[in-house]
């Protein structure tokens, strides 16, 4: 087991990598926090950076995506700015950041997505990046065609698309389901610019932050396994976000994941 000093030094290395070479002097997204509670710098460097960001099992790029997603859903501008910088410094592209924000519109709400996009634009411009995605949404499609596209994508990831409702849905629930098939699945999940694994990682991160959506979380974990994510990768998302959203939602997420791993469909598969 690494000593506390070894963890601290490893944490400094990770901070430096995330901060683009400034980690040993960077004091976090809100430096005043360490002025009031100086021990927080040492504890966070050892625990978060030296013991969690440095863990095997999930590539640092996906850790950065999950962390950015969490900050965006939480609508925390200072953290969004810092985690945007981290993500760009470990290879996440501006286009991928924008695509993540578009997903957040559905998983965290339009205000959260707009806030994250505004902060991201400022961060891009500070780096001399002037990024605008081309318009790819095909407005010539009929609603039926958009629905069919969304249903096909949804069924690709979740064969039992209509398994959400234990009872017959109300008309209002049915209308919402149609809109989600059309726009979440047909217009967003089918977009270029962010691969399926990255979308699943960000979807899991958003659900972990929101909490209290056991069925939706379970189904996203099932999608992850069907798409080839390892059990360790899924559990590491919970580890990664424990320090950002709190240990209780992270632990609840890990408990749901473990229950999925033990379900008949996945119990015999290897991790």
mmCIF file of C-alpha atoms in Angstrom:
data_model
loop_
_atom_site.group_PDB
_atom_site.id
_atom_site.type_symbol
_atom_site.label_atom_id
_atom_site.label_comp_id
_atom_site.label_asym_id
_atom_site.label_seq_id
_atom_site.Cartn_x
_atom_site.Cartn_y
_atom_site.Cartn_z
ATOM 1 C CA UNK A 1 0.000 0.000 0.000
ATOM 2 C CA UNK A 2 1.344 3.413 -0.959
ATOM 3 C CA UNK A 3 2.280 5.768 1.840
ATOM 4 C CA UNK A 4 0.425 9.062 2.243
ATOM 5 C CA UNK A 5 3.452 10.929 0.871
ATOM 6 C CA UNK A 6 3.540 8.623 -2.172
ATOM 7 C CA UNK A 7 -0.142 9.282 -2.737
ATOM 8 C CA UNK A 8 0.467 13.000 -2.447
ATOM 9 C CA UNK A 9 3.295 12.942 -4.987
ATOM 10 C CA UNK A 10 1.187 10.838 -7.366
ATOM 11 C CA UNK A 11 -1.646 13.294 -6.890
ATOM 12 C CA UNK A 12 0.633 16.180 -7.807
ATOM 13 C CA UNK A 13 1.611 14.353 -10.995
ATOM 14 C CA UNK A 14 -2.040 13.854 -11.944
ATOM 15 C CA UNK A 15 -2.871 17.467 -11.122
ATOM 16 C CA UNK A 16 0.010 18.568 -13.335
ATOM 17 C CA UNK A 17 -1.199 16.416 -16.225
ATOM 18 C CA UNK A 18 -4.777 17.648 -15.938
ATOM 19 C CA UNK A 19 -3.707 21.269 -15.617
ATOM 20 C CA UNK A 20 -1.431 21.166 -18.636
ATOM 21 C CA UNK A 21 1.806 21.477 -16.671
ATOM 22 C CA UNK A 22 0.538 23.862 -14.003
ATOM 23 C CA UNK A 23 -0.637 21.222 -11.525
ATOM 24 C CA UNK A 24 2.039 21.754 -8.887
ATOM 25 C CA UNK A 25 0.963 25.362 -8.470
ATOM 26 C CA UNK A 26 -2.706 25.054 -9.439
ATOM 27 C CA UNK A 27 -4.929 25.410 -6.389
ATOM 28 C CA UNK A 28 -8.203 24.129 -7.741
ATOM 29 C CA UNK A 29 -11.231 25.705 -9.376
ATOM 30 C CA UNK A 30 -11.818 27.920 -6.319
ATOM 31 C CA UNK A 31 -8.441 28.654 -4.639
ATOM 32 C CA UNK A 32 -10.111 30.563 -1.799
ATOM 33 C CA UNK A 33 -11.400 27.226 -0.506
ATOM 34 C CA UNK A 34 -7.855 26.193 0.355
ATOM 35 C CA UNK A 35 -7.218 29.525 2.063
ATOM 36 C CA UNK A 36 -10.061 28.799 4.459
ATOM 37 C CA UNK A 37 -9.340 25.073 4.808
ATOM 38 C CA UNK A 38 -5.672 24.484 3.886
ATOM 39 C CA UNK A 39 -5.798 20.775 4.795
ATOM 40 C CA UNK A 40 -8.291 20.286 1.964
ATOM 41 C CA UNK A 41 -5.486 20.710 -0.570
ATOM 42 C CA UNK A 42 -3.437 17.896 0.905
ATOM 43 C CA UNK A 43 -6.454 15.632 1.466
ATOM 44 C CA UNK A 44 -7.901 16.176 -2.020
ATOM 45 C CA UNK A 45 -4.516 15.741 -3.679
ATOM 46 C CA UNK A 46 -3.894 12.460 -1.848
ATOM 47 C CA UNK A 47 -7.415 11.025 -1.981
ATOM 48 C CA UNK A 48 -8.947 12.365 -5.189
ATOM 49 C CA UNK A 49 -5.920 12.735 -7.458
ATOM 50 C CA UNK A 50 -3.386 10.357 -5.948
ATOM 51 C CA UNK A 51 -5.814 7.540 -5.091
ATOM 52 C CA UNK A 52 -8.754 7.853 -7.518
ATOM 53 C CA UNK A 53 -7.732 9.643 -10.742
ATOM 54 C CA UNK A 54 -4.648 7.424 -10.837
ATOM 55 C CA UNK A 55 -6.555 4.134 -10.559
ATOM 56 C CA UNK A 56 -6.468 1.572 -13.379
ATOM 57 C CA UNK A 57 -9.716 0.315 -14.843
ATOM 58 C CA UNK A 58 -10.926 3.472 -16.611
ATOM 59 C CA UNK A 59 -8.935 5.589 -19.038
ATOM 60 C CA UNK A 60 -8.240 9.131 -17.895
ATOM 61 C CA UNK A 61 -10.132 10.523 -20.902
ATOM 62 C CA UNK A 62 -13.342 8.852 -19.737
ATOM 63 C CA UNK A 63 -12.705 10.006 -16.170
ATOM 64 C CA UNK A 64 -12.464 13.565 -17.485
ATOM 65 C CA UNK A 65 -15.675 13.167 -19.503
ATOM 66 C CA UNK A 66 -17.564 11.819 -16.499
ATOM 67 C CA UNK A 67 -16.297 14.605 -14.258
ATOM 68 C CA UNK A 68 -17.188 17.320 -16.775
ATOM 69 C CA UNK A 69 -20.662 15.802 -17.133
ATOM 70 C CA UNK A 70 -21.141 15.827 -13.359
ATOM 71 C CA UNK A 71 -20.133 19.475 -13.066
ATOM 72 C CA UNK A 72 -22.411 20.428 -15.942
ATOM 73 C CA UNK A 73 -25.419 18.629 -14.475
ATOM 74 C CA UNK A 74 -24.696 20.292 -11.110
ATOM 75 C CA UNK A 75 -24.554 23.702 -12.895
ATOM 76 C CA UNK A 76 -21.270 24.624 -11.186
ATOM 77 C CA UNK A 77 -19.582 27.194 -13.488
ATOM 78 C CA UNK A 78 -16.182 27.328 -11.742
ATOM 79 C CA UNK A 79 -15.924 23.554 -11.769
ATOM 80 C CA UNK A 80 -17.155 23.319 -15.361
ATOM 81 C CA UNK A 81 -14.360 25.658 -16.396
ATOM 82 C CA UNK A 82 -11.729 23.646 -14.501
ATOM 83 C CA UNK A 83 -12.969 20.259 -15.704
ATOM 84 C CA UNK A 84 -13.228 21.552 -19.265
ATOM 85 C CA UNK A 85 -9.537 22.407 -19.036
ATOM 86 C CA UNK A 86 -8.798 18.960 -17.616
ATOM 87 C CA UNK A 87 -10.729 17.237 -20.393
ATOM 88 C CA UNK A 88 -9.032 19.185 -23.178
ATOM 89 C CA UNK A 89 -5.621 18.498 -21.635
ATOM 90 C CA UNK A 90 -6.145 14.711 -21.707
ATOM 91 C CA UNK A 91 -7.385 14.527 -25.284
ATOM 92 C CA UNK A 92 -11.127 15.230 -25.219
ATOM 93 C CA UNK A 93 -11.899 17.382 -28.266
ATOM 94 C CA UNK A 94 -13.998 20.561 -28.300
ATOM 95 C CA UNK A 95 -16.473 18.765 -30.548
ATOM 96 C CA UNK A 96 -16.851 15.981 -27.999
ATOM 97 C CA UNK A 97 -17.417 18.543 -25.237
ATOM 98 C CA UNK A 98 -20.225 20.146 -27.239
ATOM 99 C CA UNK A 99 -21.806 16.760 -27.931
ATOM 100 C CA UNK A 100 -21.702 15.965 -24.210
ATOM 101 C CA UNK A 101 -23.508 19.245 -23.531
ATOM 102 C CA UNK A 102 -26.175 18.312 -26.057
ATOM 103 C CA UNK A 103 -26.747 15.041 -24.208
ATOM 104 C CA UNK A 104 -26.958 16.942 -20.923
ATOM 105 C CA UNK A 105 -29.936 18.864 -22.326
ATOM 106 C CA UNK A 106 -31.935 15.641 -21.930
ATOM 107 C CA UNK A 107 -30.239 14.068 -18.916
ATOM 108 C CA UNK A 108 -29.709 17.205 -16.834
ATOM 109 C CA UNK A 109 -32.029 19.763 -18.421
ATOM 110 C CA UNK A 110 -31.782 22.581 -20.934
ATOM 111 C CA UNK A 111 -30.589 25.155 -18.335
ATOM 112 C CA UNK A 112 -27.688 22.886 -17.370
ATOM 113 C CA UNK A 113 -26.778 22.337 -21.026
ATOM 114 C CA UNK A 114 -26.944 26.045 -21.884
ATOM 115 C CA UNK A 115 -24.847 26.939 -18.841
ATOM 116 C CA UNK A 116 -22.200 24.355 -19.752
ATOM 117 C CA UNK A 117 -22.111 25.483 -23.387
ATOM 118 C CA UNK A 118 -21.657 29.124 -22.352
ATOM 119 C CA UNK A 119 -18.778 28.261 -20.026
ATOM 120 C CA UNK A 120 -17.250 25.971 -22.650
ATOM 121 C CA UNK A 121 -17.364 28.720 -25.284
ATOM 122 C CA UNK A 122 -15.436 31.025 -22.964
ATOM 123 C CA UNK A 123 -12.921 28.274 -22.252
ATOM 124 C CA UNK A 124 -12.418 27.525 -25.933
ATOM 125 C CA UNK A 125 -11.903 31.188 -26.785
ATOM 126 C CA UNK A 126 -9.334 31.585 -24.006
ATOM 127 C CA UNK A 127 -7.332 28.886 -25.795
ATOM 128 C CA UNK A 128 -7.795 30.512 -29.175
ATOM 129 C CA UNK A 129 -10.291 27.884 -30.269
ATOM 130 C CA UNK A 130 -13.263 29.090 -32.268
ATOM 131 C CA UNK A 131 -15.534 26.091 -32.472
ATOM 132 C CA UNK A 132 -19.011 25.778 -33.970
ATOM 133 C CA UNK A 133 -20.468 22.446 -34.957
ATOM 134 C CA UNK A 134 -22.043 22.160 -38.394
ATOM 135 C CA UNK A 135 -25.795 21.740 -38.551
ATOM 136 C CA UNK A 136 -26.426 18.035 -39.132
ATOM 137 C CA UNK A 137 -30.028 17.626 -37.958
ATOM 138 C CA UNK A 138 -32.154 16.639 -40.950
ATOM 139 C CA UNK A 139 -35.295 18.738 -40.635
ATOM 140 C CA UNK A 140 -36.692 17.203 -43.813
ATOM 141 C CA UNK A 141 -37.496 13.971 -41.952
ATOM 142 C CA UNK A 142 -41.084 13.242 -41.089
ATOM 143 C CA UNK A 143 -41.893 12.652 -37.406
ATOM 144 C CA UNK A 144 -42.456 8.987 -38.274
ATOM 145 C CA UNK A 145 -39.003 8.721 -39.843
ATOM 146 C CA UNK A 146 -37.352 10.439 -36.870
ATOM 147 C CA UNK A 147 -39.196 8.131 -34.488
ATOM 148 C CA UNK A 148 -38.107 5.081 -36.484
ATOM 149 C CA UNK A 149 -34.490 6.237 -36.421
ATOM 150 C CA UNK A 150 -34.634 6.768 -32.672
ATOM 151 C CA UNK A 151 -36.332 3.460 -32.029
ATOM 152 C CA UNK A 152 -33.694 1.638 -34.064
ATOM 153 C CA UNK A 153 -30.848 3.275 -32.115
ATOM 154 C CA UNK A 154 -32.599 2.650 -28.803
ATOM 155 C CA UNK A 155 -33.214 -1.015 -29.662
ATOM 156 C CA UNK A 156 -29.592 -1.388 -30.715
ATOM 157 C CA UNK A 157 -28.616 -0.606 -27.119
ATOM 158 C CA UNK A 158 -31.690 -1.858 -25.243
ATOM 159 C CA UNK A 159 -33.650 -4.598 -27.023
ATOM 160 C CA UNK A 160 -36.546 -4.232 -24.568
ATOM 161 C CA UNK A 161 -37.184 -0.582 -25.361
ATOM 162 C CA UNK A 162 -40.645 -0.550 -23.819
ATOM 163 C CA UNK A 163 -39.665 -2.253 -20.578
ATOM 164 C CA UNK A 164 -39.579 0.925 -18.518
ATOM 165 C CA UNK A 165 -43.200 0.822 -17.431
ATOM 166 C CA UNK A 166 -44.374 -1.866 -14.981
ATOM 167 C CA UNK A 167 -47.942 -0.869 -15.899
ATOM 168 C CA UNK A 168 -49.630 0.620 -18.947
ATOM 169 C CA UNK A 169 -48.297 4.207 -19.291
ATOM 170 C CA UNK A 170 -50.638 7.162 -19.145
ATOM 171 C CA UNK A 171 -51.268 9.165 -22.330
ATOM 172 C CA UNK A 172 -48.893 11.840 -21.072
ATOM 173 C CA UNK A 173 -46.138 9.285 -20.433
ATOM 174 C CA UNK A 174 -46.741 7.879 -23.889
ATOM 175 C CA UNK A 175 -46.399 11.316 -25.462
ATOM 176 C CA UNK A 176 -43.135 11.922 -23.587
ATOM 177 C CA UNK A 177 -41.814 8.525 -24.664
ATOM 178 C CA UNK A 178 -42.520 9.392 -28.304
ATOM 179 C CA UNK A 179 -40.635 12.689 -27.996
ATOM 180 C CA UNK A 180 -37.679 10.927 -26.359
ATOM 181 C CA UNK A 181 -37.552 8.305 -29.109
ATOM 182 C CA UNK A 182 -37.592 11.086 -31.694
ATOM 183 C CA UNK A 183 -35.180 13.589 -30.194
ATOM 184 C CA UNK A 184 -33.036 11.941 -27.505
ATOM 185 C CA UNK A 185 -32.510 8.734 -29.459
ATOM 186 C CA UNK A 186 -33.228 9.804 -33.037
ATOM 187 C CA UNK A 187 -31.594 13.249 -33.024
ATOM 188 C CA UNK A 188 -28.893 13.079 -30.317
ATOM 189 C CA UNK A 189 -27.676 9.501 -29.825
ATOM 190 C CA UNK A 190 -27.322 9.154 -33.611
ATOM 191 C CA UNK A 191 -25.168 12.260 -33.987
ATOM 192 C CA UNK A 192 -21.542 12.023 -35.112
ATOM 193 C CA UNK A 193 -18.832 13.512 -32.938
ATOM 194 C CA UNK A 194 -19.114 11.311 -29.839
ATOM 195 C CA UNK A 195 -18.794 7.543 -29.879
ATOM 196 C CA UNK A 196 -21.228 5.196 -28.179
ATOM 197 C CA UNK A 197 -18.918 4.316 -25.290
ATOM 198 C CA UNK A 198 -18.389 7.990 -24.473
ATOM 199 C CA UNK A 199 -22.138 8.634 -24.604
ATOM 200 C CA UNK A 200 -22.751 5.753 -22.210
ATOM 201 C CA UNK A 201 -20.050 6.975 -19.796
ATOM 202 C CA UNK A 202 -21.617 10.446 -19.764
ATOM 203 C CA UNK A 203 -25.125 9.007 -19.439
ATOM 204 C CA UNK A 204 -24.043 6.960 -16.433
ATOM 205 C CA UNK A 205 -22.351 10.004 -14.890
ATOM 206 C CA UNK A 206 -25.489 12.112 -15.302
ATOM 207 C CA UNK A 207 -27.686 9.425 -13.743
ATOM 208 C CA UNK A 208 -25.288 9.041 -10.832
ATOM 209 C CA UNK A 209 -25.406 12.794 -10.175
ATOM 210 C CA UNK A 210 -29.189 12.985 -10.420
ATOM 211 C CA UNK A 211 -29.681 9.954 -8.149
ATOM 212 C CA UNK A 212 -32.946 8.233 -7.308
ATOM 213 C CA UNK A 213 -33.485 6.746 -10.774
ATOM 214 C CA UNK A 214 -32.691 3.116 -10.101
ATOM 215 C CA UNK A 215 -34.494 1.683 -13.131
ATOM 216 C CA UNK A 216 -32.965 4.161 -15.576
ATOM 217 C CA UNK A 217 -29.528 3.631 -14.039
ATOM 218 C CA UNK A 218 -29.929 -0.130 -14.251
ATOM 219 C CA UNK A 219 -30.895 0.034 -17.914
ATOM 220 C CA UNK A 220 -27.950 2.303 -18.751
ATOM 221 C CA UNK A 221 -25.601 -0.138 -16.999
ATOM 222 C CA UNK A 222 -27.141 -2.980 -19.019
ATOM 223 C CA UNK A 223 -26.457 -0.969 -22.208
ATOM 224 C CA UNK A 224 -22.888 -0.443 -21.091
ATOM 225 C CA UNK A 225 -22.316 -4.166 -20.618
ATOM 226 C CA UNK A 226 -23.937 -5.042 -23.938
ATOM 227 C CA UNK A 227 -21.691 -2.513 -25.675
ATOM 228 C CA UNK A 228 -18.568 -4.079 -24.217
ATOM 229 C CA UNK A 229 -17.749 -1.895 -21.226
ATOM 230 C CA UNK A 230 -16.018 -3.915 -18.537
ATOM 231 C CA UNK A 231 -17.503 -4.208 -15.088
ATOM 232 C CA UNK A 232 -14.417 -2.471 -13.723
ATOM 233 C CA UNK A 233 -15.004 0.519 -16.008
ATOM 234 C CA UNK A 234 -18.576 0.882 -14.768
ATOM 235 C CA UNK A 235 -17.534 0.629 -11.114
ATOM 236 C CA UNK A 236 -14.719 3.115 -11.674
ATOM 237 C CA UNK A 237 -17.278 5.716 -12.786
ATOM 238 C CA UNK A 238 -18.753 5.404 -9.300
ATOM 239 C CA UNK A 239 -15.292 5.675 -7.743
ATOM 240 C CA UNK A 240 -14.406 8.656 -9.919
ATOM 241 C CA UNK A 241 -17.458 10.691 -8.975
ATOM 242 C CA UNK A 242 -17.579 9.878 -5.256
ATOM 243 C CA UNK A 243 -15.494 12.939 -4.429
ATOM 244 C CA UNK A 244 -17.506 15.161 -6.787
ATOM 245 C CA UNK A 245 -21.100 14.256 -5.967
ATOM 246 C CA UNK A 246 -20.729 12.582 -2.576
ATOM 247 C CA UNK A 247 -20.094 9.070 -1.391
ATOM 248 C CA UNK A 248 -23.764 8.169 -0.883
ATOM 249 C CA UNK A 249 -24.963 8.530 -4.495
ATOM 250 C CA UNK A 250 -21.709 6.963 -5.686
ATOM 251 C CA UNK A 251 -22.147 3.994 -3.376
ATOM 252 C CA UNK A 252 -25.804 3.643 -4.402
ATOM 253 C CA UNK A 253 -24.728 3.594 -8.057
ATOM 254 C CA UNK A 254 -22.150 0.894 -7.341
ATOM 255 C CA UNK A 255 -24.773 -1.166 -5.511
ATOM 256 C CA UNK A 256 -27.110 -0.985 -8.541
ATOM 257 C CA UNK A 257 -24.226 -1.973 -10.811
ATOM 258 C CA UNK A 258 -23.434 -4.988 -8.666
ATOM 259 C CA UNK A 259 -27.056 -6.089 -8.788
ATOM 260 C CA UNK A 260 -26.983 -5.871 -12.602
ATOM 261 C CA UNK A 261 -23.771 -7.899 -12.716
ATOM 262 C CA UNK A 262 -25.526 -10.652 -10.737
ATOM 263 C CA UNK A 263 -28.629 -10.693 -12.955
ATOM 264 C CA UNK A 264 -29.172 -13.774 -15.170
ATOM 265 C CA UNK A 265 -28.187 -12.034 -18.425
ATOM 266 C CA UNK A 266 -24.773 -10.977 -17.126
ATOM 267 C CA UNK A 267 -23.968 -13.327 -14.253
ATOM 268 C CA UNK A 268 -22.004 -15.742 -16.414
ATOM 269 C CA UNK A 269 -20.144 -13.126 -18.427
ATOM 270 C CA UNK A 270 -16.588 -12.256 -17.543
ATOM 271 C CA UNK A 271 -15.554 -8.804 -16.376
#
